[in-house]
PDB file of N, CA and C in Angstrom:
ATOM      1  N   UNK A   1     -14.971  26.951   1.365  1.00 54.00           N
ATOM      2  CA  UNK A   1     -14.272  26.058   2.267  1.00 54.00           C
ATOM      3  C   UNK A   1     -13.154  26.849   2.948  1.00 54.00           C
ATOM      4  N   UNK A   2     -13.155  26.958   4.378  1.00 60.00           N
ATOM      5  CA  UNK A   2     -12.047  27.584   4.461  1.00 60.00           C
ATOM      6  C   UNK A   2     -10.595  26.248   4.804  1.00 60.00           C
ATOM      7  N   UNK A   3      -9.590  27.693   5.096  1.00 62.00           N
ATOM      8  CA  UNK A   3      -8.355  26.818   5.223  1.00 62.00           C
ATOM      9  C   UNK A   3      -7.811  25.522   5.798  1.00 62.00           C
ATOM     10  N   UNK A   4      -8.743  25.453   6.617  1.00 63.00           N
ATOM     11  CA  UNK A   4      -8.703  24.355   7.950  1.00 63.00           C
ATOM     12  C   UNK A   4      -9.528  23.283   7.020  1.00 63.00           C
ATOM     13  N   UNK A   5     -10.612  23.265   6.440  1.00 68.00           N
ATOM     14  CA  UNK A   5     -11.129  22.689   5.703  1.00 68.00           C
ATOM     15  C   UNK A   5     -10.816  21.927   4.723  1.00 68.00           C
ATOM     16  N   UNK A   6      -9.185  22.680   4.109  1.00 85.00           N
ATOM     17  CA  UNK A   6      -9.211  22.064   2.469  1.00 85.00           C
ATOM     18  C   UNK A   6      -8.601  20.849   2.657  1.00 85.00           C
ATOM     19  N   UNK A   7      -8.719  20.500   1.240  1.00 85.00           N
ATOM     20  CA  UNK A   7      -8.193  18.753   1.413  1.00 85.00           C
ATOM     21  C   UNK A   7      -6.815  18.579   1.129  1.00 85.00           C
ATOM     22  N   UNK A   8      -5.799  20.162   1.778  1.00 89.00           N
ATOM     23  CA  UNK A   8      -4.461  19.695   2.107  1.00 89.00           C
ATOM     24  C   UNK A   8      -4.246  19.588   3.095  1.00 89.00           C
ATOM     25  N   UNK A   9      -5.438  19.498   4.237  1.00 92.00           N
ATOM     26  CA  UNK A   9      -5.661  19.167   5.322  1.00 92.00           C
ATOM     27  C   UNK A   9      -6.013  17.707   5.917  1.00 92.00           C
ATOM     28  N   UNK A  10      -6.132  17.271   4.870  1.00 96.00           N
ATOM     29  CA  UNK A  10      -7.293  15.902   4.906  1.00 96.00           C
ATOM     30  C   UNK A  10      -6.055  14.659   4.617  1.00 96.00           C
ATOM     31  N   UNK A  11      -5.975  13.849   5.599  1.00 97.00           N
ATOM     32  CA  UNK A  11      -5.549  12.639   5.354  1.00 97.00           C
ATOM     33  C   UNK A  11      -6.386  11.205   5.064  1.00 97.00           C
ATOM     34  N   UNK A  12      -5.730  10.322   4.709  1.00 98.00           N
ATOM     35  CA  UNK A  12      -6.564   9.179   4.444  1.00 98.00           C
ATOM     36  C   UNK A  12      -5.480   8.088   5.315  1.00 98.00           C
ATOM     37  N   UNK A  13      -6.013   6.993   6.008  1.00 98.00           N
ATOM     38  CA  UNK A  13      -5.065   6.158   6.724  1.00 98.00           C
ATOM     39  C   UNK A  13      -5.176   4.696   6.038  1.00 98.00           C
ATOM     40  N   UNK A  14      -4.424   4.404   5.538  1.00 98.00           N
ATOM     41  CA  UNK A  14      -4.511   2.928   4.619  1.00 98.00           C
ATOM     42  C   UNK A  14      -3.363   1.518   5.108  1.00 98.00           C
ATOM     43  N   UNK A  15      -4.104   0.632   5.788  1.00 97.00           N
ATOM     44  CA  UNK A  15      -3.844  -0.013   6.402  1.00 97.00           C
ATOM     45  C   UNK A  15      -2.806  -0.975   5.712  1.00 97.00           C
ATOM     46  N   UNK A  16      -1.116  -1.051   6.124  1.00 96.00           N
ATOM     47  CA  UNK A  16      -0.413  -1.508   5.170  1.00 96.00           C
ATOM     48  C   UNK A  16       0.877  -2.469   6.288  1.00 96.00           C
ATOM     49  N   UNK A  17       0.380  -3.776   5.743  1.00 93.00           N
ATOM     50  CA  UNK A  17       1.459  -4.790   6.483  1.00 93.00           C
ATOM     51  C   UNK A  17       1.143  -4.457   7.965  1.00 93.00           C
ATOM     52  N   UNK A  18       0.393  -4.389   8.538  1.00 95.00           N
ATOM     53  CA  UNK A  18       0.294  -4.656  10.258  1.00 95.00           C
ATOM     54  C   UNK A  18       1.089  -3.009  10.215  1.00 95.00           C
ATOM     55  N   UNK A  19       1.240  -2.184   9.964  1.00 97.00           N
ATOM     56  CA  UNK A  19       1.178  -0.498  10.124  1.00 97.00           C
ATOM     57  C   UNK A  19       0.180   0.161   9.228  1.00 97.00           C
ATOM     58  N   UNK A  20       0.147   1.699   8.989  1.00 98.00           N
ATOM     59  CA  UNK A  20      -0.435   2.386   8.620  1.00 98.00           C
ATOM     60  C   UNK A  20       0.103   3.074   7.449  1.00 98.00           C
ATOM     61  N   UNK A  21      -0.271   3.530   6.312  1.00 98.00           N
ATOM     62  CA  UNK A  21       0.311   4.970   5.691  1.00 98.00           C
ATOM     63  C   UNK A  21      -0.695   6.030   5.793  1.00 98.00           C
ATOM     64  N   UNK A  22      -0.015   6.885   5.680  1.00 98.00           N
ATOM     65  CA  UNK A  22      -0.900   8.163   6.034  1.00 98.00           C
ATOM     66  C   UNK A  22      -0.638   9.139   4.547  1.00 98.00           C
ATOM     67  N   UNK A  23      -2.071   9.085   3.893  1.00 98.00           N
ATOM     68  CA  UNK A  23      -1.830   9.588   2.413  1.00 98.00           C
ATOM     69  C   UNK A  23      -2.581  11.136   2.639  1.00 98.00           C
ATOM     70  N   UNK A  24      -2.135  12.029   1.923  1.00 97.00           N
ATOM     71  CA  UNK A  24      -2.613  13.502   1.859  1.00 97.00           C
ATOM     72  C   UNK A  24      -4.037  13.106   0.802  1.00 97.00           C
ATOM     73  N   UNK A  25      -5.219  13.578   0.571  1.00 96.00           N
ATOM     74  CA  UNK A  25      -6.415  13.691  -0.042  1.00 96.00           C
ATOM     75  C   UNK A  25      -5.952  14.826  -1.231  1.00 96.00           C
ATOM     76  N   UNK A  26      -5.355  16.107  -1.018  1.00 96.00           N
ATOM     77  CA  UNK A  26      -5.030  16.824  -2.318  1.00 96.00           C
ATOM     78  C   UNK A  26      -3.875  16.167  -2.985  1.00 96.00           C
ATOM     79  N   UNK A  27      -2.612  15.989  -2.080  1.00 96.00           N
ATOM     80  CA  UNK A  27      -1.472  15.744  -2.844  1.00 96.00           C
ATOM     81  C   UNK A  27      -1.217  14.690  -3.610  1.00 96.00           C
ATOM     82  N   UNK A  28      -1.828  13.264  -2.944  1.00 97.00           N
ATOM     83  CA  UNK A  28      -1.425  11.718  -3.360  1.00 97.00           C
ATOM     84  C   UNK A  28      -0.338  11.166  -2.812  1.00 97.00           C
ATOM     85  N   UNK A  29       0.561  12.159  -1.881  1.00 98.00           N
ATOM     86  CA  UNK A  29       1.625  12.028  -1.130  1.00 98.00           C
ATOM     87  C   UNK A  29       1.312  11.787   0.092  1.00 98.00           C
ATOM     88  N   UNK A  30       2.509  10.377   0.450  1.00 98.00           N
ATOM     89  CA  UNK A  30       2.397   9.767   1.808  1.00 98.00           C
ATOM     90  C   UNK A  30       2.688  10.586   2.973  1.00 98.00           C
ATOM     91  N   UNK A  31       2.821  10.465   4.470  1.00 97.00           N
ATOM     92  CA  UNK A  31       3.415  11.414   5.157  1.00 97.00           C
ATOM     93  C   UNK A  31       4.993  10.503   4.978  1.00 97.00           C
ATOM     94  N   UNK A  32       5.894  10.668   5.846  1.00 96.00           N
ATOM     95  CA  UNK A  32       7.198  10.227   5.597  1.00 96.00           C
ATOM     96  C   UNK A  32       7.670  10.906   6.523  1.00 96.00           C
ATOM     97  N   UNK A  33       8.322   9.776   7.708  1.00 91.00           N
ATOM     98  CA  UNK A  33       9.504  10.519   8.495  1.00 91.00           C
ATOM     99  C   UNK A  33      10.926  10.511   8.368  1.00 91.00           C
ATOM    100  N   UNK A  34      11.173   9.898   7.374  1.00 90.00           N
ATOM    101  CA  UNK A  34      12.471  10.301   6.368  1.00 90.00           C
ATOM    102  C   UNK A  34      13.971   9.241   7.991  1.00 90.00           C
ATOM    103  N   UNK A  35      12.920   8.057   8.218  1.00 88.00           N
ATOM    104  CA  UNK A  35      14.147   7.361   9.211  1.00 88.00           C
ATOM    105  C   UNK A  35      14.255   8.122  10.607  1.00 88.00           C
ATOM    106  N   UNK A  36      13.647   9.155  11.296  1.00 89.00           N
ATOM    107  CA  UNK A  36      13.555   9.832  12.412  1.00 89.00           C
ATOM    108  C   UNK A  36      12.693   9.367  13.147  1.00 89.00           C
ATOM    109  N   UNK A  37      12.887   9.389  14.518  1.00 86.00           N
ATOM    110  CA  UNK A  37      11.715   9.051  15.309  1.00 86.00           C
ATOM    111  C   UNK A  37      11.911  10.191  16.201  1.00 86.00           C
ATOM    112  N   UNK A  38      12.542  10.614  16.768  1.00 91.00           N
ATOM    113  CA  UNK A  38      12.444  11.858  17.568  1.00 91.00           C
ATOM    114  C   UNK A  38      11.356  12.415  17.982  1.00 91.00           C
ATOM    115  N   UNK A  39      11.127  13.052  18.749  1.00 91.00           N
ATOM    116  CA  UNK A  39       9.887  14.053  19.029  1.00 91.00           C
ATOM    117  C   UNK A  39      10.584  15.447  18.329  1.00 91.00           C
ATOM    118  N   UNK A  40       9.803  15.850  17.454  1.00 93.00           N
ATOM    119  CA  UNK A  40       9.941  16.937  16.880  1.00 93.00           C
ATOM    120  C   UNK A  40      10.732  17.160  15.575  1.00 93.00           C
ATOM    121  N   UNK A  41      11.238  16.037  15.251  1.00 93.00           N
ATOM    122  CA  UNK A  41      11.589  15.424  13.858  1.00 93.00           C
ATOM    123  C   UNK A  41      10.297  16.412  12.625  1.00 93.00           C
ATOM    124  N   UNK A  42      11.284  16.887  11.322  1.00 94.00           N
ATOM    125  CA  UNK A  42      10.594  17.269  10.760  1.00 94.00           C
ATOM    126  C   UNK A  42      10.082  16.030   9.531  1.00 94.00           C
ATOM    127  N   UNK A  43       8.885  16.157   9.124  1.00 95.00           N
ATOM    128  CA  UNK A  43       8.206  15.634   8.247  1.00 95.00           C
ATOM    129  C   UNK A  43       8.163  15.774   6.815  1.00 95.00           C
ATOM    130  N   UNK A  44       7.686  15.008   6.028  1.00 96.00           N
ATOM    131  CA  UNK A  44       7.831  15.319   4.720  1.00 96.00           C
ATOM    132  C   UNK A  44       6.485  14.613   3.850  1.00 96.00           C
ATOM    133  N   UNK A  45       6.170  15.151   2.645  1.00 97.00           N
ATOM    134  CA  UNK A  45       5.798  14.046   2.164  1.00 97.00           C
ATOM    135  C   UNK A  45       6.196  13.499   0.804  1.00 97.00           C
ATOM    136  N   UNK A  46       5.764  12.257   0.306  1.00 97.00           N
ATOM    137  CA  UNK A  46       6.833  11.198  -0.474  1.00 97.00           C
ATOM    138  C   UNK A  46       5.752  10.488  -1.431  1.00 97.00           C
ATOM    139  N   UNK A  47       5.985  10.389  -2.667  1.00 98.00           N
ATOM    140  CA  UNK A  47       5.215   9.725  -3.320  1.00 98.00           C
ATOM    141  C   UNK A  47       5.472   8.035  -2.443  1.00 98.00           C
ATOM    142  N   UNK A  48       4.447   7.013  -3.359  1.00 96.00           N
ATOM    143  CA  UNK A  48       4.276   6.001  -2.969  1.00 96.00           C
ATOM    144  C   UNK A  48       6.036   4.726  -3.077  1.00 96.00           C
ATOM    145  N   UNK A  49       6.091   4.274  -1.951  1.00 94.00           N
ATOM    146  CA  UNK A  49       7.131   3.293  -1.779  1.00 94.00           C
ATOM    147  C   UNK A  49       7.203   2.202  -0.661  1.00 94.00           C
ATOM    148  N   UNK A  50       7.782   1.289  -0.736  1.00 93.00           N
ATOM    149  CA  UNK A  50       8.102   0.356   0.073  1.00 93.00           C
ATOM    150  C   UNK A  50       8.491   0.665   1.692  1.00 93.00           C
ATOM    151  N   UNK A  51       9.015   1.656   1.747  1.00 92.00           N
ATOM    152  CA  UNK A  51       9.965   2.088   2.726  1.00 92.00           C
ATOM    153  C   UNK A  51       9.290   2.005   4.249  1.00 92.00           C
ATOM    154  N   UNK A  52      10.245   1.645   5.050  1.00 93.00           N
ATOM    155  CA  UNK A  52       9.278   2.246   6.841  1.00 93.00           C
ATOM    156  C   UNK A  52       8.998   3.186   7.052  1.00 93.00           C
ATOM    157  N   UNK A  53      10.177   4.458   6.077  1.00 93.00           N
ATOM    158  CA  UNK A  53       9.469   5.817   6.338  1.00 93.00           C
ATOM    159  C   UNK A  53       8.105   6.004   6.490  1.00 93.00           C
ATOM    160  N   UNK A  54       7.361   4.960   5.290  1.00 96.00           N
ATOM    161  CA  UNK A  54       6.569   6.172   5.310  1.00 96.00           C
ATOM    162  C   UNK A  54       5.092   4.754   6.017  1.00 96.00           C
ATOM    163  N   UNK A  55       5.436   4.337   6.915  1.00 96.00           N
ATOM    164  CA  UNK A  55       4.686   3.085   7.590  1.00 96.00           C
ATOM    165  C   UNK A  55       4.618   3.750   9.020  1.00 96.00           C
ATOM    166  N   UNK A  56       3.670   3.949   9.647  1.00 95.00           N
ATOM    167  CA  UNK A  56       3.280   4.498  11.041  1.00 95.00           C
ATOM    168  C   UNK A  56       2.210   3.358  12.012  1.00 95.00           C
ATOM    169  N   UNK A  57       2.673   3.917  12.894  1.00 94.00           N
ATOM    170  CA  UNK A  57       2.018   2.858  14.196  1.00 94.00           C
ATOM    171  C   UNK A  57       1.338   3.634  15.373  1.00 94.00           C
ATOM    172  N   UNK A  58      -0.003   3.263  15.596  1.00 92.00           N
ATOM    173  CA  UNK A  58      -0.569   3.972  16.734  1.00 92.00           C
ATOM    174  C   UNK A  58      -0.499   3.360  17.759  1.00 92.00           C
ATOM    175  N   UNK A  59       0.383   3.967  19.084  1.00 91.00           N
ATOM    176  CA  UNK A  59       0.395   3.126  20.157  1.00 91.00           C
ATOM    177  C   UNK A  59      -0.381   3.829  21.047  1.00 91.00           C
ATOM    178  N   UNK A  60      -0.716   3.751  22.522  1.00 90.00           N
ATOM    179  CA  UNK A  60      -0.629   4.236  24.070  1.00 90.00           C
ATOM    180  C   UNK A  60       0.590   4.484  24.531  1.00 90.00           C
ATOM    181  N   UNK A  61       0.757   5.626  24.985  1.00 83.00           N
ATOM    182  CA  UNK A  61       1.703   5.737  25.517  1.00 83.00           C
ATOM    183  C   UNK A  61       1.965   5.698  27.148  1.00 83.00           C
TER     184      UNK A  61
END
């Protein structure tokens, strides 16, 4: 498998309260924008919680 391949690459999208979480496939960790919205805001990831951090929304822009 190469790098691009592995499953710390791989997300899963799990549909939560009318948003999204976005879970890693190796880690078990959510993505998390740690309260930032910015463009170019750095990322993190976060075990499982309540929070908006870690709740995402796909719009059109």
């Amino acid at each position: 498998m190469s790098s691009s391949d592995s499953y710390n690459q791989r997300w899963i999208l799990e549909a939560y309260g009318g948003n999204y979480r976005i879970k890693n496939v190796s880690t078990g960790l959510y993505l998390d924008g740690g309260g930032n919205t910015a463009n170019g805001s750095d990322l993190k990831q976060w075990s499982s919680d309540p929070s908006t951090n870690l709740q995402w929304q796909f719009v059109n822009p």
